[in-house]
Amino acid sequence: MVQPMLLVHWKQARLLLIPFIVAGFGLPLLAVQGFGGVGDDRAVSMEAYRFLTSYQVWLPYFPMLAGAVGGVLALTSWNWDHQLGHVYALSLPVARWEYAMLKMGAGAALVLVPVAALWVGAHVASASVALPEGIRAYPNQLAFRFFAATMISYALFFAMAAGTIRTTVWIVSTVMALVIGGNLLVVVLEPYVPALDDVNVVQTVLGWLLRAGGPFAVFTGNWALIDV
Amino acid sequence: MSSRCAAVLLCAVAILVAPSSHVYGQQSEATLLRRIDSLRVELEDATDDIVSVMNRRTTERADERRAATTTFEIGPLRVMAPIEQADLAAEIFESVWREDFHAITGSPSLDRSIFTFEWWRTQPAEVYLVAMTDEPGRVVRRIEISRTWVLTRDALRAHVRDAIWTALRDDFPIGTQMRSWVADTRYVGDEDAYRSLATIGNGASRSCLTGDIQGCSITLRLSSAGPAQLADWFTPPQRQNMVRRATQPWTARVDRLDPAAVSCLDRDDIGACDTVLARIDWVEGVPTATEVLVSALWHAVGVGGEGAWERAIQDPGASPHEVLERASGLSTDSLVTDWRSVLLERRPAVHAGLGKSALVALFWILILAGFAMRSTRWRLA
């Protein structure tokens, strides 16, 4: 059962995955570009500080790529079900939870493709530069973080795509309203509810989502390929 | 000041600026002068009214501010904060002092400083204005920060740490060797120092990382070294930069018109650079990071224990080498060896917590998978 799911999903997603595979492989290489080659004396002499500061510029692209890969894989996994009105799914002799789990597993397997590309790219990038003493490369950790972030993104979009459009709109609208209008509401209510004086809704919501324990904490961690 | 004053002001302005038009053209010059003189008195009265009202309002506002402000002490720190934030300020200052500065005693700069604290959300209470009027003679060090920019208490603690360190830095008078040694750094933790040491990027600092104590001493600019190590540890561009720095007017260690310096800087003759550096104590110009130097000072104070800071600042003219020995009570070599081993132990764990993040991510993935399995779309289909 898993194999046909995987095959169908692969057919749906393969063309869209190609740019992500290229990006996953290329991004670490771009991040270390201009840092000299192995055995190059200039690499030893250059200021190691440049490694870290130049790399910072590329940091946001890694979580963005993870988010995009997860989103695309999740949406393509449900695409043909939605187009065919779930007839195929309903005709199968499996419970709906089992079907969703198989489908999710197939997508998770496909996540490994761009993750592997990034892992290889990170290793190639690390090997292509002569790191000064005290500076290290973390290709495995970066690839693992990328995998975790991609899976979170994938699971989120998968869950939303599995529901109705109305449910999705409700969830997204509620979060957006909370982020955009939350503080306005506090300002309006503050004169009547003194306890709200110290409340910052946006900060609280973002903190809950992005800090340790939140669903997106993995996105805000350290994405360093090269560090001390 | 009222509508009367405003009316008088308007009239005065109108009369003074109006051309000798048909309205006043028929009046004699003497009449006009009389009118102007009488209005001038009214104008002066009105101006006085305005000033007194403004003064009164300023005083009232200052009284309001003063009434809403409280002052307390944490160790040698004098802190002023809005009453409703006094607990927060006390908590933050107390924790920062206990964790990072408890060994500091006898700092004249701290004694003459007052720290104004506010973590404001909509509008600042401008506590520093109260401090400026009520604590004359004290240096006001403001930590009045908007919550828009500083979101967490940890970030707030970092600002408090910086403010206390900035005050302590002033114990080394400007123009002294130690003051230029600590320069204008922010507070330096061990992890920052390690990162700085690893990113200096010259042979001396790399040797230090691999265990060569002389490399550490050179990086800290604490010991002299012969010209032989120049070529080993510093690349030609770095040596050329060392000469360039030595010819700057504020160091004035080498005459820019010296033939060897000219040859080094203008003709990229590295042999000439080495000749220049061999003539001076080149260790003073070694490229390093101020964070690393400050970290060594902190280490010396930490090792020295009680009274270390007082000993460090007792002679403003002392060299860094003397200050570190005096503060720590150790020889430079012992201190540097100890400092290096502590620094290496504190190497930042770059991907610390990744495993925990992965577990948290797994938890959320399972929850989201659960939602996907319970979706309503199938039921609708």
XYZ file of C-alpha atoms in Angstrom:
609
model
C 0.000 0.000 0.000
C 2.842 2.352 0.811
C 4.563 1.749 -2.501
C 1.676 2.934 -4.731
C 1.182 5.935 -2.447
C 4.831 6.796 -2.747
C 4.772 6.328 -6.495
C 1.713 8.501 -6.986
C 3.077 11.211 -4.737
C 6.444 11.081 -6.476
C 4.741 11.545 -9.845
C 2.858 14.524 -8.493
C 5.815 16.166 -6.823
C 8.924 15.237 -8.780
C 8.983 18.223 -11.109
C 8.359 20.599 -8.237
C 10.998 18.891 -6.145
C 13.779 19.385 -8.677
C 14.385 23.070 -7.885
C 14.321 22.277 -4.175
C 16.875 19.507 -4.610
C 19.097 21.891 -6.534
C 18.588 24.592 -3.918
C 19.253 22.170 -1.068
C 22.514 21.093 -2.638
C 23.547 24.564 -3.758
C 22.652 26.679 -0.740
C 25.500 25.460 1.516
C 27.914 25.907 -1.387
C 26.682 29.443 -1.959
C 27.001 30.182 1.733
C 30.716 29.370 1.762
C 31.590 30.786 -1.627
C 34.759 32.838 -1.802
C 36.293 31.239 1.262
C 39.242 29.736 -0.605
C 40.114 26.145 -1.408
C 41.716 23.285 0.417
C 45.407 23.844 0.986
C 45.169 27.440 -0.130
C 47.436 29.540 2.059
C 45.092 32.467 1.776
C 42.385 30.454 3.480
C 44.588 30.112 6.530
C 45.413 33.766 6.555
C 41.950 35.131 6.094
C 40.078 36.446 9.028
C 37.955 33.650 10.379
C 35.501 36.268 11.459
C 34.500 36.591 7.822
C 33.355 33.016 7.861
C 30.805 33.659 10.494
C 29.596 37.070 9.392
C 29.365 36.177 5.710
C 27.514 33.016 6.532
C 24.959 34.972 8.546
C 23.623 36.489 5.336
C 22.606 33.069 4.084
C 21.080 31.806 7.315
C 17.452 32.840 6.669
C 17.350 30.921 3.405
C 17.724 27.540 5.107
C 14.521 27.687 7.195
C 12.724 29.336 4.278
C 13.713 26.461 2.029
C 12.598 23.959 4.664
C 9.218 25.677 4.927
C 8.768 25.727 1.162
C 9.735 22.076 0.670
C 7.339 20.960 3.398
C 4.512 23.059 1.996
C 4.898 21.854 -1.566
C 5.126 18.190 -0.592
C 2.074 18.459 1.653
C -0.059 20.183 -0.943
C 0.937 17.770 -3.714
C 0.130 14.818 -1.469
C -3.572 15.791 -1.295
C -3.816 17.410 -4.686
C -5.106 14.453 -6.668
C -7.442 13.358 -3.860
C -9.104 16.744 -3.897
C -9.335 16.746 -7.699
C -11.029 13.342 -7.779
C -13.361 14.021 -4.859
C -11.696 11.382 -2.659
C -13.307 8.598 -4.677
C -10.119 6.557 -4.822
C -9.564 6.905 -1.094
C -13.120 5.906 -0.274
C -12.895 2.876 -2.552
C -9.915 1.467 -0.644
C -10.476 -1.125 2.083
C -8.652 0.952 4.705
C -9.807 3.234 7.453
C -9.418 6.929 6.739
C -6.866 7.424 9.516
C -4.813 4.592 8.071
C -5.014 6.110 4.611
C -3.929 9.520 5.924
C -1.066 7.919 7.827
C 0.147 6.037 4.741
C -0.078 9.178 2.685
C 1.822 11.157 5.301
C 4.478 8.470 5.509
C 4.933 8.538 1.747
C 5.391 12.314 1.860
C 7.816 12.017 4.743
C 9.879 9.595 2.675
C 9.984 12.142 -0.142
C 11.160 14.802 2.317
C 14.344 12.795 2.602
C 15.243 13.587 -1.019
C 15.869 17.348 -0.620
C 17.235 16.717 2.867
C 19.780 14.304 1.403
C 20.656 16.894 -1.234
C 21.270 19.476 1.468
C 23.292 16.994 3.529
C 25.532 16.181 0.558
C 25.794 19.878 -0.342
C 26.732 20.767 3.239
C 29.455 18.118 3.287
C 30.816 19.231 -0.072
C 30.747 22.862 1.068
C 32.532 22.008 4.328
C 35.182 20.044 2.495
C 35.709 22.807 -0.046
C 37.041 25.300 2.492
C 40.064 25.150 4.728
C 38.699 26.064 8.110
C 41.031 27.908 10.477
C 41.751 26.430 13.888
C 38.812 26.963 16.204
C 36.237 27.043 13.420
C 34.264 23.890 12.678
C 31.707 22.666 10.190
C 28.409 21.118 11.230
C 26.936 19.541 8.068
C 25.157 16.707 9.893
C 23.538 18.980 12.437
C 22.446 21.408 9.743
C 20.903 18.603 7.669
C 19.134 17.205 10.730
C 17.692 20.593 11.628
C 16.610 21.040 8.016
C 14.872 17.655 8.155
C 13.054 18.518 11.396
C 11.948 21.921 10.082
C 10.806 20.456 6.773
C 8.796 17.807 8.585
C 7.084 20.402 10.776
C 6.169 22.445 7.733
C 5.046 19.312 5.922
C 2.878 18.147 8.840
C 1.276 21.567 9.228
C 0.355 21.943 5.569
C -0.625 18.274 5.373
C -3.087 18.709 8.247
C -4.514 21.872 6.733
C -4.808 20.329 3.269
C -6.507 17.277 4.759
C -9.259 19.447 6.185
C -11.829 21.510 4.391
C -10.987 24.898 2.968
C -13.363 26.403 5.510
C -11.463 24.889 8.432
C -8.155 26.046 7.011
C -9.461 29.561 6.481
C -10.755 29.613 10.058
C -7.459 28.511 11.548
C -5.327 30.856 9.452
C -7.710 33.774 10.003
C -7.758 33.247 13.772
C -3.966 33.224 13.996
C -3.672 36.276 11.718
C -6.357 38.148 13.661
C -4.578 37.349 16.891
C -1.259 38.571 15.544
C -2.602 41.669 13.818
C -5.426 42.728 16.106
C -4.427 41.222 19.432
C -2.593 44.248 20.741
C -5.293 46.617 19.489
C -7.830 44.666 21.506
C -5.626 44.916 24.595
C -5.317 48.682 24.163
C -9.121 48.963 23.953
C -9.739 46.731 26.976
C -6.865 48.007 29.110
C -8.793 50.869 30.779
C -11.430 48.385 31.974
C -9.146 45.446 32.784
C -6.008 46.654 34.611
C -4.490 43.158 34.500
C -4.027 43.612 30.755
C -1.528 46.398 31.335
C 1.378 43.995 31.111
C 0.067 41.872 28.247
C 1.500 41.851 24.750
C -0.570 39.450 22.691
C 1.617 39.455 19.592
C 4.760 38.900 21.613
C 3.104 36.149 23.620
C 1.738 34.343 20.565
C 4.990 34.616 18.647
C 6.948 33.599 21.719
C 4.747 30.550 22.189
C 5.085 29.559 18.544
C 8.789 30.221 18.103
C 10.474 29.574 21.419
C 11.474 26.297 23.054
C 8.514 23.964 23.175
C 6.626 25.774 20.428
C 5.895 24.094 17.099
C 8.239 26.352 15.150
C 11.116 26.471 17.645
C 13.229 24.374 15.320
C 13.028 27.142 12.705
C 14.520 29.734 15.050
C 17.437 27.655 16.318
C 21.010 27.846 15.135
C 21.328 27.019 11.441
C 25.091 27.329 11.393
C 27.011 25.175 8.964
C 30.226 26.819 10.075
C 30.792 28.102 13.578
C 33.258 27.908 16.440
C -2.065 82.795 29.800
C -5.446 82.845 28.427
C -7.504 84.084 25.553
C -6.701 87.626 26.772
C -3.006 87.090 26.348
C -3.520 85.513 22.982
C -5.636 88.429 21.838
C -3.049 90.925 23.025
C -0.301 89.042 21.284
C -2.258 88.951 18.058
C -2.982 92.670 18.237
C 0.621 93.501 18.952
C 1.852 91.454 16.060
C -0.773 92.924 13.755
C 0.148 96.455 14.725
C 3.871 95.924 14.533
C 3.869 94.260 11.157
C 1.059 96.110 9.470
C 2.128 98.508 6.752
C 1.178 102.140 7.156
C -1.984 101.476 5.357
C -5.220 103.363 5.140
C -6.231 102.217 8.670
C -3.359 103.839 10.515
C -2.192 106.195 7.864
C -4.373 108.949 9.129
C -3.085 108.753 12.749
C -0.100 110.778 13.844
C 3.250 109.157 14.437
C 3.120 110.077 18.129
C -0.247 108.347 18.574
C 1.046 105.193 16.977
C 4.175 105.189 19.106
C 2.087 105.584 22.227
C -0.090 102.665 21.214
C 2.926 100.526 20.457
C 4.537 101.374 23.812
C 1.402 100.488 25.698
C 1.101 97.194 23.832
C 4.740 96.390 24.484
C 4.011 96.339 28.215
C 1.071 94.023 27.602
C 3.308 91.848 25.430
C 5.959 91.570 28.142
C 3.315 90.686 30.723
C 1.909 88.031 28.428
C 5.374 86.588 27.812
C 5.996 86.412 31.552
C 2.664 84.647 31.936
C 3.658 82.093 29.338
C 7.007 81.426 30.979
C 5.505 81.076 34.437
C 2.808 78.714 33.176
C 5.414 76.614 31.387
C 7.595 76.535 34.479
C 4.654 75.542 36.623
C 3.719 72.750 34.240
C 7.306 71.525 34.123
C 7.467 71.511 37.912
C 4.157 69.692 38.164
C 5.290 67.101 35.636
C 8.590 66.681 37.478
C 6.711 66.266 40.780
C 4.486 63.654 39.164
C 7.548 61.831 37.839
C 9.282 62.042 41.196
C 6.221 60.730 43.012
C 6.023 57.801 40.614
C 9.693 56.923 41.001
C 11.595 55.015 43.614
C 15.295 54.545 44.299
C 16.962 51.521 45.865
C 20.350 49.879 46.115
C 21.614 46.491 45.051
C 25.142 46.048 46.376
C 26.998 49.190 45.300
C 24.474 49.860 42.530
C 22.026 52.709 42.940
C 18.940 52.107 40.825
C 16.015 54.381 40.052
C 12.829 52.971 38.509
C 9.108 53.688 38.263
C 7.391 52.379 41.406
C 5.378 49.786 39.508
C 8.572 48.396 37.961
C 10.680 48.478 41.100
C 10.262 44.752 41.766
C 11.211 43.883 38.218
C 14.227 46.194 38.334
C 15.354 44.777 41.671
C 15.010 41.234 40.391
C 16.948 41.942 37.196
C 19.736 43.954 38.827
C 20.028 41.512 41.702
C 20.386 38.499 39.422
C 22.882 40.235 37.120
C 24.964 41.459 40.040
C 24.946 38.063 41.733
C 25.815 36.135 38.563
C 28.387 38.385 36.944
C 29.712 41.155 39.172
C 29.568 39.983 42.790
C 33.384 40.005 43.047
C 33.552 43.717 42.270
C 34.266 45.982 45.215
C 35.535 49.502 45.543
C 34.602 50.823 42.125
C 34.585 54.647 42.256
C 32.715 54.716 38.966
C 29.864 52.588 40.306
C 29.743 54.751 43.428
C 29.137 57.864 41.369
C 26.654 56.246 38.970
C 22.915 55.927 39.130
C 21.147 53.427 36.891
C 17.718 54.461 35.690
C 15.542 51.552 34.697
C 12.316 51.273 32.776
C 10.960 48.636 30.442
C 8.225 50.682 28.872
C 5.467 49.650 26.562
C 3.510 52.663 25.393
C 5.241 55.759 26.737
C 8.444 56.198 28.731
C 8.200 57.744 32.191
C 11.585 59.440 31.578
C 13.066 58.395 34.888
C 16.426 59.834 33.892
C 14.991 63.359 34.217
C 14.295 62.719 37.885
C 17.771 61.261 38.338
C 19.362 64.274 36.673
C 17.648 66.720 39.018
C 17.561 64.667 42.210
C 20.991 63.070 42.021
C 23.275 65.862 40.860
C 26.878 64.836 40.494
C 26.015 61.255 39.653
C 26.500 59.832 36.187
C 23.080 58.757 34.924
C 23.258 55.418 33.118
C 20.018 54.810 31.340
C 18.447 51.419 30.842
C 15.112 52.752 29.670
C 14.085 50.419 26.925
C 10.975 49.896 24.849
C 9.380 46.477 24.942
C 8.999 46.758 21.203
C 12.736 46.272 20.776
C 13.687 44.297 23.829
C 11.216 41.484 24.158
C 12.579 39.193 26.824
C 13.968 39.451 30.322
C 17.146 37.770 29.167
C 17.667 40.547 26.640
C 16.927 43.059 29.381
C 19.550 41.412 31.594
C 22.066 41.759 28.756
C 21.386 45.510 28.654
C 21.828 45.780 32.417
C 25.094 43.815 32.182
C 26.337 46.187 29.489
C 25.404 49.237 31.552
C 27.229 47.958 34.636
C 30.285 47.009 32.589
C 30.249 50.429 30.910
C 30.331 52.021 34.361
C 33.138 49.742 35.531
C 35.156 50.508 32.412
C 35.281 54.121 33.515
C 37.420 53.079 36.481
C 40.247 53.058 33.941
C 40.732 56.701 33.017
C 40.664 57.649 29.359
C 44.142 57.894 27.900
C 45.613 55.122 30.028
C 46.960 51.876 28.615
C 44.297 49.846 30.370
C 41.511 51.998 29.012
C 42.631 51.388 25.462
C 43.040 47.723 26.382
C 39.384 47.354 27.395
C 38.323 49.916 24.761
C 34.598 50.385 24.193
C 33.455 46.807 24.471
C 30.138 45.556 25.656
C 29.988 42.993 28.443
C 31.906 39.892 27.414
C 30.822 36.422 28.461
C 33.111 33.412 28.157
C 31.325 32.155 25.058
C 31.724 35.536 23.347
C 35.399 35.522 24.252
C 35.915 32.049 22.824
C 34.158 33.038 19.630
C 36.314 36.137 19.353
C 39.505 34.201 19.984
C 38.561 31.638 17.346
C 37.778 34.324 14.815
C 40.812 36.575 15.215
C 42.449 34.598 12.451
C 46.188 34.836 12.953
C 48.859 32.326 13.818
C 49.220 33.466 17.424
C 45.554 32.992 18.270
C 45.484 29.650 16.465
C 48.545 28.545 18.429
C 46.768 29.627 21.568
C 43.807 27.424 20.673
C 46.085 24.467 20.042
C 47.817 24.852 23.398
C 50.764 27.208 22.898
C 50.727 29.539 25.890
C 53.104 31.970 24.219
C 50.576 32.310 21.420
C 47.995 33.242 24.042
C 50.331 35.787 25.640
C 51.014 37.363 22.259
C 47.292 37.429 21.466
C 46.730 39.192 24.784
C 49.668 41.509 24.042
C 51.190 40.559 27.371
C 54.675 39.345 26.518
C 57.412 40.277 24.120
C 58.571 38.034 21.316
C 61.417 37.994 18.875
C 61.131 38.798 15.168
C 61.454 35.099 14.309
C 57.836 34.420 15.181
C 56.552 37.237 13.046
C 56.724 35.272 9.820
C 55.399 32.125 11.488
C 52.335 33.679 12.983
C 51.418 36.612 10.798
C 50.887 36.721 7.074
C 52.508 39.468 4.973
C 49.295 41.536 4.826
C 48.918 41.248 8.607
C 52.527 42.368 9.130
C 52.003 45.252 6.758
C 48.883 46.233 8.737
C 50.846 46.109 11.971
C 53.304 48.603 10.482
C 50.432 50.734 9.226
C 48.928 50.869 12.707
C 52.327 51.711 14.215
C 52.619 54.752 11.937
C 49.213 56.159 12.867
C 49.423 59.551 14.599
C 47.755 58.306 17.793
C 50.320 55.517 18.238
C 53.276 57.336 16.682
C 55.532 54.378 17.231
C 57.079 54.593 13.777
C 57.723 57.651 11.642
C 55.608 57.366 8.511
C 58.461 58.923 6.507
C 60.949 56.352 7.722
C 62.443 54.775 4.548
C 61.643 51.238 5.701
C 58.063 52.196 6.585
C 57.642 53.902 3.225
C 59.005 50.874 1.448
C 56.708 48.579 3.453
C 53.524 50.564 3.034
C 53.954 52.113 -0.389
C 55.917 49.429 -2.209
C 54.543 46.312 -0.434
C 58.050 45.307 0.551
C 57.388 42.755 3.300
C 61.095 42.522 4.171
C 60.976 46.223 4.993
C 57.863 45.621 7.135
C 59.774 42.995 9.108
C 62.657 45.439 9.503
C 60.334 48.037 10.957
C 58.631 45.542 13.278
C 61.988 44.201 14.478
C 62.827 47.703 15.707
C 59.720 48.105 17.848
C 57.864 45.979 20.385
C 55.584 44.584 17.711
C 53.466 42.643 20.203
C 51.719 45.891 21.119
C 50.270 46.064 17.623
C 49.240 42.446 17.251
C 45.793 42.093 15.673
C 43.511 40.807 18.396
C 39.960 41.155 19.674
C 39.074 43.444 22.549
C 36.613 40.826 23.797
C 39.534 38.469 24.344
C 41.484 41.084 26.297
C 38.489 41.944 28.454
C 37.874 38.278 29.094
C 41.417 37.945 30.443
C 40.820 40.903 32.748
C 37.589 39.346 34.037
C 39.356 36.086 34.581
C 42.092 37.824 36.564
C 39.478 39.569 38.717
C 37.604 36.300 39.215
C 40.757 34.429 40.210
C 41.896 37.274 42.458
C 38.722 37.107 44.523
C 37.936 39.738 47.100
C 39.537 43.109 46.449
C 40.735 42.083 42.975
C 38.981 44.958 41.250
C 40.361 47.484 43.700
C 43.861 46.147 43.085
C 43.264 46.252 39.319
C 42.355 49.934 39.327
C 44.631 51.210 42.078
C 47.336 52.421 39.677
C 45.821 54.098 36.620
C 49.165 54.194 34.858
C 49.870 50.467 35.194
C 50.325 48.306 32.114
C 47.836 45.501 31.367
C 50.524 43.027 32.337
C 50.883 44.612 35.788
C 47.155 45.041 36.259
C 46.420 41.386 35.527
C 49.156 40.152 37.854
C 48.088 42.497 40.620
C 44.398 41.622 40.302
C 44.871 37.875 40.108
C 47.865 37.457 42.361
C 49.327 35.066 39.771
C 52.217 35.322 37.374
C 51.270 36.188 33.802
C 52.124 32.711 32.533
C 50.011 30.972 35.189
C 47.147 33.347 34.631
C 47.229 32.926 30.854
C 47.396 29.133 31.159
C 44.439 29.148 33.501
C 42.497 31.609 31.358
C 43.035 29.473 28.247
C 41.835 26.273 29.855
C 38.729 27.981 31.250
C 38.005 29.559 27.886
C 38.299 26.256 26.048
C 35.924 24.639 28.531
C 33.371 27.303 27.759
C 33.408 26.763 23.999
C 29.833 27.441 22.879
C 27.837 24.341 22.108
C 26.762 25.546 18.694
C 23.962 23.079 18.126
C 23.072 22.538 21.755
C 19.495 21.476 22.244
C 19.057 20.107 18.745
C 17.957 16.739 20.106
C 15.373 18.373 22.338
C 14.151 20.510 19.424
C 13.778 17.341 17.365
C 11.698 15.712 20.100
C 9.495 18.793 20.357
C 9.156 18.789 16.560
C 8.179 15.116 16.652
C 5.546 15.873 19.264
C 3.997 18.561 17.080
C 4.237 16.417 13.964
C 2.246 13.696 15.736
C -0.366 16.208 16.857
C -0.692 17.603 13.350
C -0.859 14.063 11.945
C -3.663 13.384 14.408
C -5.553 16.406 13.074
C -5.019 15.198 9.515
C -6.459 11.783 10.365
C -9.523 13.325 11.952
C -10.234 15.696 9.058
C -13.804 16.374 8.064
C -13.276 16.475 4.326
C -13.861 12.786 3.866
C -17.068 12.890 5.769
C -18.178 15.713 3.510
C -17.026 13.811 0.432
